[in-house]
XYZ file of C-alpha atoms in Angstrom:
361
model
C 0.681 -34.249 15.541
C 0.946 -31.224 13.132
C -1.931 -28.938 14.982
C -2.869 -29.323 19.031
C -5.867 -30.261 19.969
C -8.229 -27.628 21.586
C -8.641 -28.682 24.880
C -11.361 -27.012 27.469
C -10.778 -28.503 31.415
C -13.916 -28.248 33.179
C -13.547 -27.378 37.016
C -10.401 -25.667 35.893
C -9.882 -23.504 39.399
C -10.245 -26.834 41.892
C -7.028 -29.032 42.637
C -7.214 -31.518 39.818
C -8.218 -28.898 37.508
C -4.757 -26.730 38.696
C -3.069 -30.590 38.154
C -4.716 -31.003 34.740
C -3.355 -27.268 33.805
C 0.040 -28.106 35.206
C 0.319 -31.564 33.151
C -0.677 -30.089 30.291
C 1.723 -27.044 30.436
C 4.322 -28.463 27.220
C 1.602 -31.055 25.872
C 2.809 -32.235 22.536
C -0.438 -33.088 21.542
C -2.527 -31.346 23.676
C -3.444 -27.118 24.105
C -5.813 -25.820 26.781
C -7.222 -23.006 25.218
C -10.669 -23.055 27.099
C -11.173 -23.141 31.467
C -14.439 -23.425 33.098
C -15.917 -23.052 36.007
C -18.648 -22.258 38.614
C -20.642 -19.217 37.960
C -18.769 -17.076 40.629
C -15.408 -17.718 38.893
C -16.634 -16.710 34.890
C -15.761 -13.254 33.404
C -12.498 -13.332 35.628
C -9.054 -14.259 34.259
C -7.680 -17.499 35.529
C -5.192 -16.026 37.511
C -7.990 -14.109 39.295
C -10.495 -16.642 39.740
C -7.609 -19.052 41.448
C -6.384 -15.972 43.727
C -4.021 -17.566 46.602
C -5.562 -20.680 45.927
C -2.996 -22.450 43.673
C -1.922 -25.664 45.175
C 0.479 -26.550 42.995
C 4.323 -26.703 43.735
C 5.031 -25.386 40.530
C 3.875 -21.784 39.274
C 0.821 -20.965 37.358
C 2.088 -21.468 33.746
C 1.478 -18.242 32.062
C -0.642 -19.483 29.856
C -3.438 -20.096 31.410
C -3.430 -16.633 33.667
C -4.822 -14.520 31.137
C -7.795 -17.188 30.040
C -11.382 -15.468 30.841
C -12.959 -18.443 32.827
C -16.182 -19.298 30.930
C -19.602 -20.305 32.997
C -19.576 -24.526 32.834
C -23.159 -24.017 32.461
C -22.604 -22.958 29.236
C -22.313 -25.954 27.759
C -23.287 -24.824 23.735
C -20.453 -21.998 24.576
C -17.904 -23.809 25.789
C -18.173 -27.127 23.683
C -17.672 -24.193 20.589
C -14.410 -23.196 21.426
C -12.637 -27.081 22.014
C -11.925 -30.743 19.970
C -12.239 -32.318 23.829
C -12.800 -31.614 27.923
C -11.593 -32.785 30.558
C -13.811 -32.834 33.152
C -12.984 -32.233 37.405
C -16.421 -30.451 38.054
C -17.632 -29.947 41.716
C -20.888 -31.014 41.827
C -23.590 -33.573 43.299
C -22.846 -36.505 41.375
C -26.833 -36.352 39.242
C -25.487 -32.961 37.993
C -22.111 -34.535 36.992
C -23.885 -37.053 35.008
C -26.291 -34.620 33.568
C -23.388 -32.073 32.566
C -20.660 -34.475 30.993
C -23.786 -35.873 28.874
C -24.799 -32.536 27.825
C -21.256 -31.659 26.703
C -21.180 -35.597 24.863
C -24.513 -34.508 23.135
C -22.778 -31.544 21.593
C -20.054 -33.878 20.123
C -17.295 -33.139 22.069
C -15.196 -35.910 24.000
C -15.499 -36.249 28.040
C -12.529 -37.726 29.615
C -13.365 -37.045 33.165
C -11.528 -37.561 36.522
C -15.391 -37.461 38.507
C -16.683 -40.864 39.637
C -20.189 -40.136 38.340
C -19.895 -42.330 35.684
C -17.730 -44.400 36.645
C -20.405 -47.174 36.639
C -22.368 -46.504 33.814
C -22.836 -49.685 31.592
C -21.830 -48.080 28.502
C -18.626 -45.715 29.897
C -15.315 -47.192 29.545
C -13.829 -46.945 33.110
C -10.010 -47.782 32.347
C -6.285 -47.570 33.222
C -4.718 -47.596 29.966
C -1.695 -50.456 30.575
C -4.732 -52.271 32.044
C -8.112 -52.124 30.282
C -7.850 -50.362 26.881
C -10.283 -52.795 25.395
C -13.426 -51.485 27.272
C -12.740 -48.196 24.783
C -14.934 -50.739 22.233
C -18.006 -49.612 24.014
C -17.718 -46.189 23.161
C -19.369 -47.016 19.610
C -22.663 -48.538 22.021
C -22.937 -45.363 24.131
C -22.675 -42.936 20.849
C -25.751 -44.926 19.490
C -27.375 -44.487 23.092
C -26.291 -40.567 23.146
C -27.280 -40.245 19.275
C -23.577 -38.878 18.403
C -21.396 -39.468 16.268
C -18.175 -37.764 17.653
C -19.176 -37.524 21.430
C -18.958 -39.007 24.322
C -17.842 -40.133 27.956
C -14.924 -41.920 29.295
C -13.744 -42.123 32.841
C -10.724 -42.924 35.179
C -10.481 -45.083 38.177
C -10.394 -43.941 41.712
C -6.912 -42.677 42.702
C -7.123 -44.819 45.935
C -6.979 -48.362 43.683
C -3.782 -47.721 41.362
C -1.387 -49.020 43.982
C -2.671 -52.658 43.721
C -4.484 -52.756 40.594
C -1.765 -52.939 38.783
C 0.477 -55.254 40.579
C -3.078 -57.720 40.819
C -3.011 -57.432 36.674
C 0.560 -58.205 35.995
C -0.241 -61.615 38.523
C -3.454 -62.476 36.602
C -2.314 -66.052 35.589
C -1.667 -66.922 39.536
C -5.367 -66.557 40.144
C -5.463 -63.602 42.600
C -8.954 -64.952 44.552
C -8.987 -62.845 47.711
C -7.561 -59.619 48.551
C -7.269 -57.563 52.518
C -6.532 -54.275 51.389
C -5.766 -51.217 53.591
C -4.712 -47.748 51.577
C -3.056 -44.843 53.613
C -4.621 -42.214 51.338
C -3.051 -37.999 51.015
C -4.879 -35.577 51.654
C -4.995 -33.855 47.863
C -7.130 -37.008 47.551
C -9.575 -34.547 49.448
C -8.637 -31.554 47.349
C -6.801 -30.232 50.321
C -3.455 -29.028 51.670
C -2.251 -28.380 54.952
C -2.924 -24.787 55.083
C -6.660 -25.451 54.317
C -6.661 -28.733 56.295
C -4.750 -28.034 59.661
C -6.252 -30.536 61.588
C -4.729 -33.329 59.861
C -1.107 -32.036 60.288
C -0.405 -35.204 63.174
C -3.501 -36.841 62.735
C -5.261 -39.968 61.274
C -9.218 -39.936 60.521
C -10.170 -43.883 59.883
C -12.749 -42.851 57.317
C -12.872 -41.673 53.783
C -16.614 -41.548 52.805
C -17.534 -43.819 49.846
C -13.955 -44.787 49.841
C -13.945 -48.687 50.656
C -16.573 -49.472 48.506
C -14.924 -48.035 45.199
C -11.911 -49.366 46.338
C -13.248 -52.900 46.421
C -15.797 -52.676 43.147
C -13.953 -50.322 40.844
C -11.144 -53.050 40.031
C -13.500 -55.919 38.818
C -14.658 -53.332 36.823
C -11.707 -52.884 35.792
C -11.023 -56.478 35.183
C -14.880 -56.675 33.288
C -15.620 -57.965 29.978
C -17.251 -56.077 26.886
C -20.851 -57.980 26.658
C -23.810 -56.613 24.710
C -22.483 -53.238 24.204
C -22.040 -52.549 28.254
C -19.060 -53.378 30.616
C -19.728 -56.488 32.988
C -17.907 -56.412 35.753
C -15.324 -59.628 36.947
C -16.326 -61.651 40.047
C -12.838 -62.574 41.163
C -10.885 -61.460 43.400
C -12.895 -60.589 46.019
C -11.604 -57.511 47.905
C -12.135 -56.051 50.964
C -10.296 -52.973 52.286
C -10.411 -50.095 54.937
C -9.456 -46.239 53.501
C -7.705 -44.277 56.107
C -5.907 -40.252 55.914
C -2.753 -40.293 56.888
C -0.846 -36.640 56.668
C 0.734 -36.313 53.645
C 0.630 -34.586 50.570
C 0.694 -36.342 47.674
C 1.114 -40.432 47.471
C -1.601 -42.913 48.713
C 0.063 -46.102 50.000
C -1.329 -49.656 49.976
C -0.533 -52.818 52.618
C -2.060 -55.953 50.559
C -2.499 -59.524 51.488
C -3.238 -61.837 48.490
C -4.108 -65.623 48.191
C -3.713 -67.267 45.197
C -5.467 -70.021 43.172
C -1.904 -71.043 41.988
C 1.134 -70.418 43.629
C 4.028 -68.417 42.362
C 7.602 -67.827 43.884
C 8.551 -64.320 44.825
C 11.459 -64.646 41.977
C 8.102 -65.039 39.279
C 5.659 -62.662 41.078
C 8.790 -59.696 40.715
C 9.496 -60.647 37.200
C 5.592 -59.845 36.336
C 5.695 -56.809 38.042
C 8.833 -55.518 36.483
C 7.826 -57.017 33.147
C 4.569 -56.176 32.931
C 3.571 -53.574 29.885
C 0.851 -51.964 28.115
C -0.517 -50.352 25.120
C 0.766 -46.609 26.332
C 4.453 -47.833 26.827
C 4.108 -49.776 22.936
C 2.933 -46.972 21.448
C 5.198 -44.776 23.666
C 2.509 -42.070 24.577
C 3.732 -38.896 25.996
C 2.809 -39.196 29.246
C 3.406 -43.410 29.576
C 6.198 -43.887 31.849
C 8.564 -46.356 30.346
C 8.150 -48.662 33.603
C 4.870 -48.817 35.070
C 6.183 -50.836 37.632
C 9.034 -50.872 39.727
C 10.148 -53.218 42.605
C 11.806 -52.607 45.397
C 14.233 -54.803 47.188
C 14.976 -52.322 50.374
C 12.792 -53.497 53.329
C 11.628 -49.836 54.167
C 10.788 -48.689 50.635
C 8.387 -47.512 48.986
C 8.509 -44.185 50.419
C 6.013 -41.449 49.762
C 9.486 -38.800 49.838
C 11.584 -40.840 47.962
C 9.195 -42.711 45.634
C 6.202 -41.296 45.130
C 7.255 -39.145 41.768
C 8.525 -42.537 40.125
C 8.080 -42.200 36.137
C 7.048 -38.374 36.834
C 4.141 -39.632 39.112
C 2.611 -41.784 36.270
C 4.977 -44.646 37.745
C 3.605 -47.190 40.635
C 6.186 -48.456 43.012
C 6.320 -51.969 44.989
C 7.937 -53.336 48.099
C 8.146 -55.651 50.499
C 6.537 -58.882 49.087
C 7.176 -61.799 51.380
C 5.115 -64.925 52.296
C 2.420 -64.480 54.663
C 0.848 -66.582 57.425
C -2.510 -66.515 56.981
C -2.540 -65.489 53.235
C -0.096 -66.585 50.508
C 1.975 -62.840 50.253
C 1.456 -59.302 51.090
C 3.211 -56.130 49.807
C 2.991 -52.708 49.803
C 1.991 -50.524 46.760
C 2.744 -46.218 46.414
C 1.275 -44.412 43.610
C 0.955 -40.614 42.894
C -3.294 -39.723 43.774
C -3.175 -36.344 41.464
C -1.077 -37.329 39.112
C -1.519 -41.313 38.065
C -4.666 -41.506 40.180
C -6.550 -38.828 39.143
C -5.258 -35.622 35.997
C -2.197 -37.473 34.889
C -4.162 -40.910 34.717
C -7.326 -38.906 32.334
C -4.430 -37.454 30.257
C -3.049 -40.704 29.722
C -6.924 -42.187 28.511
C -7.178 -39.050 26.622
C -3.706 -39.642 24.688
C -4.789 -42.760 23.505
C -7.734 -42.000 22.558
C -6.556 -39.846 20.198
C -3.694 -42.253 19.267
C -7.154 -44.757 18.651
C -8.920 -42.562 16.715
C -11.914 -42.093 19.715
C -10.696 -38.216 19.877
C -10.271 -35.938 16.514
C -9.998 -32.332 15.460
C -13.614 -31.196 14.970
């Protein structure tokens, strides 16, 4: 790409806004010239407005310090100064709706991380190796925004990329049912030990509003473009339990599958393995090269060890074996900030562009 895009992040001083500042630090594509936030933080400099708040492990990338946080209210403003937004705003989720529409209706592109629109009829929710084709509904919504350039588009909950995937690359075995328990981090919550002591040693069995996306959001997933909205699949059924566990980064999965046909372990690693998509084709800049990887060693994956597979934008595997009461269960790791929630949006936003959905203005 000769010239960057102008890209404005929305929410800019939370945790996925610090993740989406930190991913996009050497974007070849991609320039953040624009941060917004809450009233309190605009007129401030970015590096002011975060203060001792920057949860990152890496430093502030200069940047972004000197930026003059603009009000997110703003919307006219801010849509002036960018081609695109990414949106992590912290609000109810009617004033999420309301605000990523308002910034559509000014023709700039919304690729938000927010679950406010998640189930919209006409906003492609996707994981790019997964679900590209449900970007054909953006040309439905435009008519129903009256725009020709803007729009919404969304990313999955963080909590579902450690099965979804490995479900997809078994498709043709007929996953029907599905027991899924995650083991979620706490920067799920926005949080880090120092602001969240009480979970150092500790395991609360409840992640509000968690099970339910984690059991609807795939058949979304796995929906079908119908009438110019997304219609969701009705197989396989899944039902889970969300708990947080005390760690940092990394939500883990423990799945149980049964299956309309039945595969040998030998064929259900070779999907896994195997198993591509349009971002590794087209070789986008933030695509790993494997999306999955298996594991043979019986106490792997390992939020330490594994949970930065691919640079975080990889999910990891293990310990598939036969089951007694279902056909097989395994376990699934995947990075919640990074795959699951900035790195995932950049990844929709990349090819996007790549598509043709996101241009200069």
């Amino acid at each position: 790409m000769e010239k960057k895009l102008r890209v404005g992040i929305l929410g800019a001083t939370g945790m996925v806004g610090q993740r989406f500042i930190s991913l996009l630090e050497d974007h070849p594509w991609f320039q953040v010239v624009t941060v917004a936030a809450s009233a309190r933080s605009a007129g401030k400099t970015y590096e002011e407005a975060v203060g001792d708040r920057w949860k990152m492990t890496s430093p502030m990338p200069e940047a972004v310090k000197k930026l003059v946080v603009m009000n997110v209210a703003e919307v006219e403003k801010v849509a002036s100064t960018v081609d695109f937004v990414f949106s992590a705003v912290d609000m109810t989720k009617d004033e999420i709706r309301a605000i990523e529409e308002a910034y559509a209706k000014t023709e700039t592109p919304v690729v938000s991380n927010n679950s406010a629109h998640r189930w919209t009829p006409d906003v492609p929710m996707v994981i790019p190796e997964i679900n590209p084709e449900h970007f054909a509904v953006i040309p439905f919504q435009r008519k129903r925004l009256g725009t020709t350039r803007g729009f919404v588009a969304v990313k999955p909950n963080c909590s579902i990329q450690s099965y979804t995937p490995a479900l997809t690359a078994w498709k043709e075995f007929e996953p029907y049912e599905v027991v899924a328990t995650t083991y979620q981090a706490i920067s799920g919550a926005g949080k880090t030990f120092k602001d969240w002591p009480e979970m150092a040693e500790n395991i609360i069995p409840y992640i509000g509003g968690e099970e339910e996306k984690s059991e609807q959001e795939p058949l979304r997933i796995w929906g079908t473009l119908e009438g110019g909205v997304i219609v969701k699949a009705k197989e396989p059924v899944i039902t889970c339990q969300c708990i947080r566990v005390p760690v940092l980064n990394g939500h883990t999965a423990a799945v149980f599958v049964k299956f309309r046909k039945k595969p040998s372990k030998e064929q259900l690693i070779e999907k896994l393995v195997s198993f591509k998509g349009l971002p590794q084709e087209l070789n986008l800049p933030s695509a790993p090269e494997q999306f999955i990887q298996y594991m043979e060693e019986d106490d792997r994956p390992q939020v330490t060890l594994d949970v930065d597979f691919g640079k975080g934008m990889g999910v990891s595997i293990g310990r598939l074996r036969e089951d007694t009461v279902y056909d097989w269960k395994f376990v699934g790791l995947s990075h919640n900030t990074v795959r699951g929630a900035a790195g995932g949006a950049v990844l929709c936003a990349e090819l996007l562009t790549e598509q043709g959905y996101i241009t200069h203005k």
